[in-house]
Short mmCIF file of C-alpha atoms and ligand atoms in Angstrom, two decimals:
data_model
loop_
_atom_site.label_atom_id
_atom_site.label_comp_id
_atom_site.label_asym_id
_atom_site.label_seq_id
_atom_site.Cartn_x
_atom_site.Cartn_y
_atom_site.Cartn_z
CA MET F 7 98.00 141.55 50.15
CA GLU F 8 98.40 143.24 53.22
CA ILE F 9 96.88 143.27 56.56
CA SER F 10 98.80 145.55 58.98
CA GLY F 11 99.11 144.34 62.28
CA MET F 12 97.86 140.76 61.65
CA ASP F 13 99.66 137.46 61.27
CA GLU F 14 98.47 135.12 57.75
CA LEU F 15 95.50 133.36 59.43
CA GLY F 16 94.69 135.67 62.37
CA ILE F 17 91.89 137.68 60.93
CA PHE F 18 90.21 134.07 60.52
CA ALA F 19 90.51 132.94 64.56
CA GLU F 20 89.80 136.46 65.45
CA VAL F 21 86.40 136.61 63.03
CA GLU F 22 85.02 133.89 61.52
CA SER F 23 83.01 131.94 63.38
CA GLN F 24 83.99 128.60 65.48
CA ALA F 25 81.98 126.21 62.99
CA ARG F 26 84.66 126.64 60.38
CA SER F 27 86.26 123.30 59.81
CA TYR F 28 88.22 122.12 56.70
CA CYS F 29 90.66 125.41 57.10
CA ARG F 30 91.91 123.73 60.95
CA SER F 31 93.66 121.24 58.78
CA PHE F 32 95.13 123.10 56.08
CA PRO F 33 96.27 126.46 57.81
CA VAL F 34 97.28 128.74 55.14
CA VAL F 35 95.61 131.16 53.20
CA PHE F 36 94.52 129.74 49.69
CA ASP F 37 94.98 132.10 46.73
CA GLN F 38 94.89 130.39 43.32
CA ALA F 39 93.82 127.08 41.59
CA GLN F 40 94.29 125.14 38.23
CA GLY F 41 93.70 121.78 37.88
CA SER F 42 94.83 119.39 40.45
CA TYR F 43 96.98 122.48 42.26
CA LEU F 44 96.15 124.74 44.65
CA TYR F 45 99.03 127.77 45.50
CA ASP F 46 99.06 129.71 48.69
CA LEU F 47 99.69 134.02 49.51
CA LYS F 48 103.25 132.60 49.02
CA GLY F 49 103.02 130.39 45.43
CA GLN F 50 103.75 127.31 47.27
CA ALA F 51 101.62 124.66 45.55
CA TYR F 52 99.56 122.07 47.17
CA ILE F 53 98.57 118.73 45.31
CA ASP F 54 94.46 118.59 45.93
CA PHE F 55 92.95 115.19 46.60
CA LEU F 56 90.00 116.64 48.51
CA SER F 57 88.43 118.42 45.73
CA CYS F 58 86.05 120.02 47.81
CA ALA F 59 84.69 117.25 48.70
CA GLY F 60 83.87 116.11 45.47
CA SER F 61 83.03 119.87 43.91
CA VAL F 62 85.69 120.04 41.78
CA ASN F 63 85.15 116.84 39.95
CA TYR F 64 86.73 118.43 36.96
CA GLY F 65 90.49 120.24 38.54
CA HIS F 66 89.82 124.20 39.53
CA ASN F 67 88.84 126.13 37.24
CA PRO F 68 88.66 123.92 33.86
CA LYS F 69 90.21 125.92 31.33
CA PRO F 70 87.29 125.69 28.57
CA VAL F 71 84.24 125.70 31.26
CA LYS F 72 86.50 129.24 32.58
CA ALA F 73 86.16 130.32 28.82
CA ALA F 74 82.58 130.24 28.72
CA VAL F 75 82.15 131.56 31.90
CA ILE F 76 84.34 134.86 31.80
CA ASP F 77 82.70 135.01 27.85
CA TYR F 78 79.18 134.93 29.96
CA LEU F 79 79.88 137.32 32.54
CA GLN F 80 81.57 139.82 29.42
CA ARG F 81 78.73 139.32 27.25
CA ASP F 82 76.39 140.71 30.35
CA GLY F 83 74.49 137.48 30.35
CA ILE F 84 71.63 137.46 32.30
CA GLN F 85 72.38 136.20 36.15
CA ALA F 86 70.25 136.90 38.71
CA ALA F 87 66.68 135.77 36.91
CA LEU F 88 64.73 133.97 40.06
CA ASP F 89 63.48 130.99 38.28
CA MET F 90 62.18 133.34 34.78
CA HIS F 91 63.27 131.44 31.66
CA SER F 92 66.99 132.10 30.28
CA ARG F 93 69.26 131.06 27.46
CA ALA F 94 71.58 129.32 29.78
CA LYS F 95 68.67 127.34 31.82
CA GLN F 96 67.23 126.44 28.58
CA GLU F 97 70.58 125.40 26.91
CA PHE F 98 71.33 123.50 30.54
CA LEU F 99 68.52 121.10 30.43
CA PHE F 100 68.60 120.27 26.55
CA ASN F 101 72.45 119.44 26.99
CA LEU F 102 71.18 117.33 30.47
CA ARG F 103 68.65 115.67 28.89
CA LYS F 104 70.50 115.02 25.34
CA ILE F 105 74.11 114.30 26.62
CA ILE F 106 73.11 112.25 30.30
CA LEU F 107 69.81 111.10 30.07
CA GLU F 108 68.63 110.10 26.48
CA PRO F 109 72.02 107.64 26.27
CA ARG F 110 71.34 106.22 29.19
CA ALA F 111 67.25 105.71 28.56
CA LEU F 112 66.56 107.59 31.58
CA SER F 113 62.87 110.23 31.89
CA TYR F 114 63.11 112.74 34.57
CA LYS F 115 61.85 115.96 35.17
CA MET F 116 64.79 118.55 36.60
CA GLN F 117 63.46 120.51 39.20
CA PHE F 118 65.91 123.44 40.79
CA THR F 119 66.20 123.71 44.27
CA SER F 120 68.09 126.76 46.29
CA PRO F 121 72.01 125.83 45.22
CA THR F 122 73.10 123.44 47.91
CA GLY F 123 73.00 119.52 48.37
CA THR F 124 71.04 119.77 51.45
CA SER F 125 67.95 121.76 49.85
CA VAL F 126 67.59 119.03 47.31
CA VAL F 127 67.05 116.33 49.52
CA GLU F 128 64.78 119.13 51.57
CA SER F 129 62.90 119.38 48.06
CA ALA F 130 63.12 115.38 47.39
CA ILE F 131 61.70 114.29 50.93
CA LYS F 132 59.04 116.73 50.68
CA LEU F 133 58.06 115.88 47.40
CA ALA F 134 58.25 112.02 48.64
CA ARG F 135 55.64 112.58 51.56
CA LYS F 136 53.19 115.40 49.22
CA VAL F 137 53.11 112.38 46.50
CA THR F 138 52.86 109.35 49.10
CA GLY F 139 50.88 111.11 52.09
CA ARG F 140 52.69 109.35 54.29
CA GLN F 141 55.51 110.77 56.62
CA HIS F 142 58.16 108.09 57.46
CA ILE F 143 61.01 107.89 55.37
CA VAL F 144 64.32 105.17 55.76
CA ALA F 145 67.91 106.24 55.69
CA PHE F 146 71.08 104.28 56.90
CA THR F 147 73.50 103.87 59.03
CA ASN F 148 76.72 105.94 58.37
CA GLY F 149 74.04 108.42 55.25
CA PHE F 150 74.96 111.64 55.07
CA HIS F 151 72.73 114.00 53.41
CA GLY F 152 72.95 117.46 54.73
CA MET F 153 72.83 119.66 57.55
CA SER F 154 69.58 121.39 57.94
CA ASN F 155 66.64 119.99 59.44
CA THR F 156 65.53 117.33 57.37
CA SER F 157 68.06 116.36 56.14
CA LEU F 158 70.23 116.02 59.30
CA GLY F 159 67.29 113.79 60.88
CA LEU F 160 68.78 111.24 57.86
CA THR F 161 71.84 111.98 58.62
CA GLY F 162 73.50 109.17 60.84
CA ASN F 163 76.62 111.13 62.44
CA ARG F 164 75.37 111.58 66.27
CA ASP F 165 77.68 114.94 66.59
CA ASN F 166 76.19 116.28 63.66
CA ARG F 167 72.47 115.44 64.52
CA GLN F 168 70.70 117.58 67.18
CA PRO F 169 68.09 117.33 69.35
CA GLY F 170 64.44 117.77 67.61
CA VAL F 171 65.33 117.07 63.99
CA ASP F 172 62.88 115.77 61.23
CA PRO F 173 61.67 112.44 63.84
CA TYR F 174 59.93 110.70 61.24
CA VAL F 175 63.44 108.67 59.97
CA PHE F 176 63.80 104.84 60.31
CA ARG F 177 67.04 104.20 60.23
CA MET F 178 67.74 101.08 58.81
CA PRO F 179 71.66 99.05 58.59
CA TYR F 180 73.80 99.70 55.36
CA ASP F 181 74.59 96.56 53.05
CA GLY F 182 77.47 95.30 54.99
CA TYR F 183 76.86 97.15 57.98
CA LEU F 184 76.43 93.97 60.09
CA THR F 185 77.82 90.74 58.73
CA GLY F 186 75.37 88.09 58.58
CA LEU F 187 72.53 90.20 58.02
CA ASP F 188 70.85 91.27 54.46
CA SER F 189 69.36 94.61 55.27
CA VAL F 190 66.87 94.07 52.46
CA GLU F 191 65.61 90.66 53.61
CA TYR F 192 65.02 92.28 57.25
CA PHE F 193 63.45 95.56 55.40
CA GLU F 194 61.45 93.10 53.79
CA ARG F 195 60.31 91.04 56.65
CA LEU F 196 59.43 94.41 58.93
CA LEU F 197 57.56 95.33 55.67
CA ASN F 198 55.46 92.42 55.37
CA ASP F 199 54.85 92.04 59.38
CA ASN F 200 51.95 93.68 60.52
CA SER F 201 53.31 94.07 63.46
CA SER F 202 57.13 94.90 62.83
CA GLY F 203 56.41 98.77 64.39
CA MET F 204 57.23 99.84 61.00
CA ASP F 205 54.79 102.11 59.41
CA LEU F 206 54.93 102.14 55.64
CA PRO F 207 57.38 104.84 54.32
CA ALA F 208 57.08 107.20 51.84
CA ALA F 209 60.74 106.75 50.92
CA VAL F 210 64.17 105.28 51.21
CA ILE F 211 66.85 107.56 50.52
CA LEU F 212 70.22 106.63 50.65
CA GLU F 213 74.43 106.71 48.51
CA THR F 214 74.96 104.44 46.94
CA ILE F 215 78.28 104.83 48.08
CA GLN F 216 78.68 106.37 51.44
CA GLY F 217 80.83 109.23 51.33
CA GLU F 218 81.29 111.03 54.86
CA GLY F 219 80.05 107.85 56.54
CA GLY F 220 83.61 105.83 55.06
CA ILE F 221 83.39 105.64 51.78
CA ASN F 222 80.91 102.08 51.80
CA VAL F 223 80.67 100.27 48.76
CA ALA F 224 76.58 98.62 48.10
CA SER F 225 76.52 96.13 46.21
CA ALA F 226 75.36 96.27 42.93
CA ASP F 227 72.85 92.73 43.87
CA TRP F 228 71.86 94.36 47.25
CA LEU F 229 70.79 97.44 45.32
CA VAL F 230 68.66 95.48 42.47
CA ARG F 231 66.72 94.10 45.49
CA LEU F 232 66.16 97.39 47.06
CA ARG F 233 65.08 98.93 44.05
CA LYS F 234 62.51 95.72 43.24
CA LEU F 235 61.29 95.75 46.93
CA THR F 236 60.96 99.79 47.21
CA ALA F 237 58.94 99.27 43.63
CA GLU F 238 56.40 96.43 45.04
CA HIS F 239 55.56 98.34 48.35
CA ASP F 240 55.00 101.63 45.91
CA ILE F 241 57.71 103.12 48.00
CA LEU F 242 60.01 106.18 46.17
CA LEU F 243 63.86 105.33 46.08
CA ILE F 244 66.09 108.46 45.85
CA ILE F 245 69.41 108.15 45.63
CA ASP F 246 71.48 111.07 46.66
CA ASP F 247 74.43 111.25 44.56
CA ILE F 248 75.60 114.40 45.74
CA GLN F 249 78.93 113.15 45.91
CA ALA F 250 78.91 109.93 44.32
CA GLY F 251 77.68 111.32 41.04
CA CYS F 252 78.98 113.63 38.43
CA GLY F 253 81.28 110.72 37.23
CA ARG F 254 83.06 110.15 40.79
CA THR F 255 82.65 106.72 40.92
CA GLY F 256 83.48 106.26 36.90
CA THR F 257 80.01 106.44 35.65
CA PHE F 258 77.73 110.11 35.29
CA PHE F 259 75.63 108.95 38.01
CA SER F 260 76.81 106.25 41.03
CA PHE F 261 73.80 103.86 40.56
CA GLU F 262 74.48 103.06 36.51
CA PRO F 263 76.50 99.56 37.38
CA SER F 264 73.55 98.35 39.33
CA GLY F 265 70.83 98.98 36.10
CA ILE F 266 68.20 100.71 38.85
CA THR F 267 66.21 103.39 37.80
CA PRO F 268 65.14 105.49 40.82
CA ASP F 269 62.52 107.59 41.36
CA MET F 270 64.18 110.60 42.26
CA VAL F 271 68.15 111.81 42.07
CA CYS F 272 70.08 114.07 43.91
CA LEU F 273 72.72 116.26 42.44
CA SER F 274 74.73 118.87 43.95
CA LYS F 275 78.43 119.49 44.38
CA SER F 276 80.01 118.65 41.08
CA LEU F 277 77.15 119.33 38.72
CA SER F 278 78.23 122.95 37.81
CA GLY F 279 81.57 121.71 37.05
CA TYR F 280 83.13 124.87 38.59
CA GLY F 281 82.37 124.74 41.72
CA LEU F 282 79.47 126.66 41.74
CA PRO F 283 76.61 126.52 43.86
CA PHE F 284 73.82 124.71 42.34
CA ALA F 285 71.73 121.00 42.81
CA LEU F 286 69.11 119.87 40.77
CA LEU F 287 66.29 117.22 41.82
CA LEU F 288 65.52 114.82 39.09
CA HIS F 289 62.09 112.85 39.62
CA ARG F 290 60.16 111.05 37.17
CA PRO F 291 57.71 113.24 35.73
CA GLU F 292 54.87 110.92 37.36
CA LEU F 293 55.77 112.63 40.49
CA ASP F 294 55.42 115.92 39.30
CA GLN F 295 52.54 117.12 40.97
CA TRP F 296 53.84 120.07 42.57
CA SER F 297 51.53 123.71 42.02
CA PRO F 298 53.51 126.27 40.93
CA GLY F 299 55.53 128.18 43.45
CA GLU F 300 54.88 125.59 46.00
CA ASP F 301 58.75 125.05 46.41
CA ASN F 302 60.06 128.43 46.26
CA GLY F 303 63.11 129.64 46.58
CA THR F 304 65.31 132.74 44.96
CA PHE F 305 68.43 131.17 44.12
CA ARG F 306 66.95 128.17 42.21
CA GLY F 307 68.92 127.66 39.79
CA ASN F 308 72.26 129.34 39.15
CA THR F 309 72.81 131.37 35.88
CA LEU F 310 76.06 131.04 35.60
CA ALA F 311 76.80 127.54 37.15
CA PHE F 312 73.81 127.02 34.37
CA VAL F 313 76.18 127.97 31.75
CA ALA F 314 79.42 126.36 33.54
CA ALA F 315 77.22 122.82 33.77
CA THR F 316 76.53 123.54 30.09
CA LYS F 317 79.55 123.65 29.19
CA THR F 318 81.00 121.11 31.71
CA LEU F 319 78.62 118.33 30.28
CA GLN F 320 79.56 119.13 26.54
CA GLU F 321 83.53 118.90 27.26
CA PHE F 322 83.27 116.21 29.16
CA TRP F 323 80.54 113.70 28.97
CA SER F 324 79.66 113.73 25.03
CA ASP F 325 82.00 111.33 24.39
CA ASP F 326 83.81 108.67 26.55
CA ARG F 327 87.66 110.42 27.05
CA LEU F 328 87.07 111.02 31.04
CA VAL F 329 85.54 108.03 31.47
CA LYS F 330 88.69 106.16 30.33
CA HIS F 331 91.17 108.70 31.82
CA ILE F 332 89.11 107.88 35.17
CA HIS F 333 89.57 103.66 34.89
CA ALA F 334 93.13 104.04 33.52
CA ASN F 335 93.66 106.50 37.19
CA GLU F 336 91.71 103.87 38.92
CA THR F 337 93.86 101.19 37.34
CA LEU F 338 96.82 102.74 38.56
CA LEU F 339 95.41 103.29 42.05
CA LYS F 340 94.39 99.94 42.54
CA THR F 341 98.44 99.09 41.87
CA TRP F 342 99.63 101.49 44.35
CA PHE F 343 96.81 99.94 46.76
CA ALA F 344 97.96 96.27 46.79
CA LYS F 345 101.56 97.76 47.21
CA VAL F 346 100.44 99.73 50.48
CA THR F 347 98.23 97.26 51.79
CA GLU F 348 101.22 95.03 51.40
CA ARG F 349 103.53 96.85 53.23
CA PHE F 350 101.35 98.38 56.10
CA ALA F 351 99.46 95.27 56.51
CA VAL F 352 99.43 95.59 60.18
CA HIS F 353 97.59 98.89 60.58
CA ILE F 354 95.27 98.68 57.65
CA LYS F 355 91.89 97.12 57.83
CA GLN F 356 90.23 97.54 54.57
CA VAL F 357 90.44 99.76 51.24
CA ARG F 358 87.36 100.06 48.97
CA GLY F 359 85.57 102.50 46.89
CA ARG F 360 85.29 102.43 43.30
CA GLY F 361 86.07 105.12 40.53
CA LEU F 362 88.66 107.80 41.75
CA PHE F 363 86.50 107.71 45.43
CA TYR F 364 88.21 105.23 48.06
CA GLY F 365 88.96 104.96 51.16
CA ILE F 366 92.35 103.23 52.90
CA GLU F 367 90.59 102.51 56.78
CA PHE F 368 93.16 102.29 59.61
CA TYR F 369 92.41 100.16 62.56
CA ASP F 370 93.78 102.98 65.14
CA ALA F 371 92.11 106.90 63.89
CA SER F 372 94.53 108.83 65.38
CA LEU F 373 97.24 106.71 62.52
CA THR F 374 94.45 107.68 59.95
CA ALA F 375 94.78 111.56 61.68
CA ALA F 376 99.00 111.39 61.63
CA VAL F 377 99.17 110.40 58.06
CA THR F 378 96.44 113.33 56.98
CA ARG F 379 98.71 115.72 58.82
CA ALA F 380 102.40 114.24 57.66
CA CYS F 381 100.57 114.31 53.92
CA PHE F 382 99.95 117.99 54.38
CA THR F 383 103.26 118.75 55.41
CA ARG F 384 104.83 117.31 52.00
CA ARG F 385 101.91 119.87 50.59
CA LEU F 386 99.24 116.88 49.70
CA ILE F 387 95.59 118.10 50.74
CA ILE F 388 93.62 115.11 51.68
CA GLU F 389 90.42 114.57 54.47
CA ARG F 390 89.55 111.77 56.62
CA CYS F 391 86.00 110.29 56.80
CA GLY F 392 83.72 107.56 58.51
CA PRO F 393 82.71 107.37 61.59
CA GLN F 394 85.94 107.66 63.88
CA ASP F 395 87.55 109.60 61.09
CA GLN F 396 89.56 106.60 60.34
CA VAL F 397 89.00 106.17 56.60
CA LEU F 398 91.52 107.65 54.56
CA LYS F 399 89.53 109.71 51.88
CA LEU F 400 91.04 109.59 48.54
CA MET F 401 89.73 112.09 46.11
CA PRO F 402 91.81 113.68 43.06
CA ALA F 403 90.78 115.55 40.41
CA LEU F 404 88.77 112.86 37.60
CA THR F 405 91.14 114.92 35.42
CA ILE F 406 94.26 114.43 37.36
CA ASP F 407 96.97 113.39 34.71
CA ALA F 408 99.21 109.75 35.90
CA ASP F 409 102.23 112.18 36.61
CA THR F 410 100.52 113.86 39.49
CA LEU F 411 98.40 111.58 40.91
CA GLN F 412 101.55 109.20 41.29
CA SER F 413 103.52 112.07 42.80
CA GLY F 414 100.18 112.59 45.82
CA LEU F 415 100.29 109.26 45.82
CA ALA F 416 104.37 108.61 46.83
CA SER F 417 103.19 111.15 49.19
CA ILE F 418 101.04 109.29 51.14
CA PHE F 419 103.46 106.32 50.89
CA GLU F 420 106.05 109.06 52.64
CA ALA F 421 103.28 109.85 55.07
CA MET F 422 102.66 106.28 55.84
CA GLN F 423 106.02 105.54 55.97
CA GLN F 424 106.93 108.37 58.60
CA VAL F 425 103.77 107.42 60.99
CA LEU F 426 103.40 103.73 60.35
CA GLU F 427 106.92 102.78 60.54
CA CYS F 428 108.80 105.66 62.68
CA PRO F 429 107.06 106.08 65.85
CA PRO F 430 106.80 110.23 66.81
CA SER F 431 110.03 111.43 68.79
CA SER F 432 110.51 115.01 67.99
CA GLU F 433 107.92 117.79 67.06
CA SER F 434 109.83 117.11 63.39
CA ASP F 435 106.34 116.66 61.82
CA THR F 436 104.80 119.87 62.09
CA ASP F 437 108.00 121.95 61.98
CA THR F 438 107.67 123.47 58.05
CA ASP F 439 111.31 124.08 57.98
CA THR F 440 112.61 121.03 58.17
CA LEU F 441 110.15 119.57 55.77
CA ARG F 442 111.05 117.90 52.71
CA PHE F 443 108.49 118.94 49.67
CA THR F 444 107.98 116.11 46.94
CA ASN F 445 105.73 118.14 44.88
CA GLU F 446 107.90 120.61 43.52
CA VAL F 447 106.27 122.33 41.00
CA SER F 448 105.99 125.64 39.34
CA HIS F 449 103.72 128.45 40.06
CA VAL F 450 100.36 129.12 37.89
CA ASP F 451 100.55 131.39 35.16
C1 PLP R 11 77.88 116.85 50.54
C2 PLP R 11 77.11 116.19 50.65
C3 PLP R 11 75.06 116.91 51.02
C4 PLP R 11 74.97 118.07 51.61
O1 PLP R 11 75.17 119.01 50.40
P1 PLP R 11 75.99 120.53 51.19
O2 PLP R 11 76.02 121.20 49.86
O3 PLP R 11 76.88 120.27 51.94
O4 PLP R 11 74.19 121.17 51.52
C5 PLP R 11 74.23 115.70 51.03
N1 PLP R 11 74.06 114.25 50.59
C6 PLP R 11 75.90 113.91 50.75
C7 PLP R 11 75.86 113.07 49.47
C8 PLP R 11 76.48 114.88 50.32
O5 PLP R 11 77.90 114.65 50.07
#
């Protein structure tokens, strides 16, 4: 590509809004991607441990899904369809029920919302308020639910929140937020005490593992008790599985190990399996009290995403190969964590997560930032999360092969050695001419 009179990154700084974010951590122009590798304009390869915040859990451009998408485009399959009946939607409805819901004994109606995560959260809350006739929603410390008004009101982070966002939010401590406080017990007391100051909420919304909030894991026991309490008080339980779902934690839904059945489940990010915008609200059939068009939107369902998602379910979820692969990779990760927590014990506060959704929390957030920068100079794409961005967030593709995973982990280890063991003496870790690359791989063909 020829852009005359500008350097490679110039156009972004000159023309694109300050709102841009991830690109600031990775100042190159990406062009191609395949599996766990991204390629920049020069054809240099990067290992991806970010997976677009969990939007490409099956790697970039997974080949069987790509073939289904190309075939659909090639035969002029209908793309824009509003929410009219399409064969693509028909096949998705059928396959999600058959491959995911029925084997898990789940019975949900499927509502396609506008195709982003925040839209599905908005629809879930709107429905909960409509069905219960109540306003208040319980959300948790460090929760992240998106950036539009209602979702932002539910989100914990002060830097993201703005004055005037949805005010009917009652904030509760997440599992483990305060040592010695069992927040389900606290919640129960508030509900049973007429003078506690808490109005009976319409719903409780939470992530079972908080992604942006720092990979905080709710225990199965806490989830089970929360489910019981909400059921007793006729409060709807909404699981936001936008990031933790679609296999990220080792099962399709993140709540499966706890055995709970939420009243509603929000899915988006990796649902299409191809990084295409797509969002789905699952809700118990009795909650389906919408009148036609009441929760409207032009792009509800994205036909190409239906096609990709159907192929993804058939390819990755109709047997247990992917789940076994995730577990094997998790075992490898755990072995590596044992090594790093011993080696860098003074700097690492905690390692936590499940499946291929892990965080390494450092005591000092500036070290986390330095480690991610040092990873990037080794051509590893990795991000941070948590209230101070103090947690290094490991989210490789679920399909990553052991060699690539090991190679990425080796880059993190080297980055940690560089940052944690050799105090910075020069600018050399940002000088791209002096870098040693550990990920020598050939360009995508
Ligand atoms: C990403 C995310 C959202 C918001 O999704 P968008 O597509 O960015 O609107 C909501 N909840 C969780 C848990 C997320 O990770």
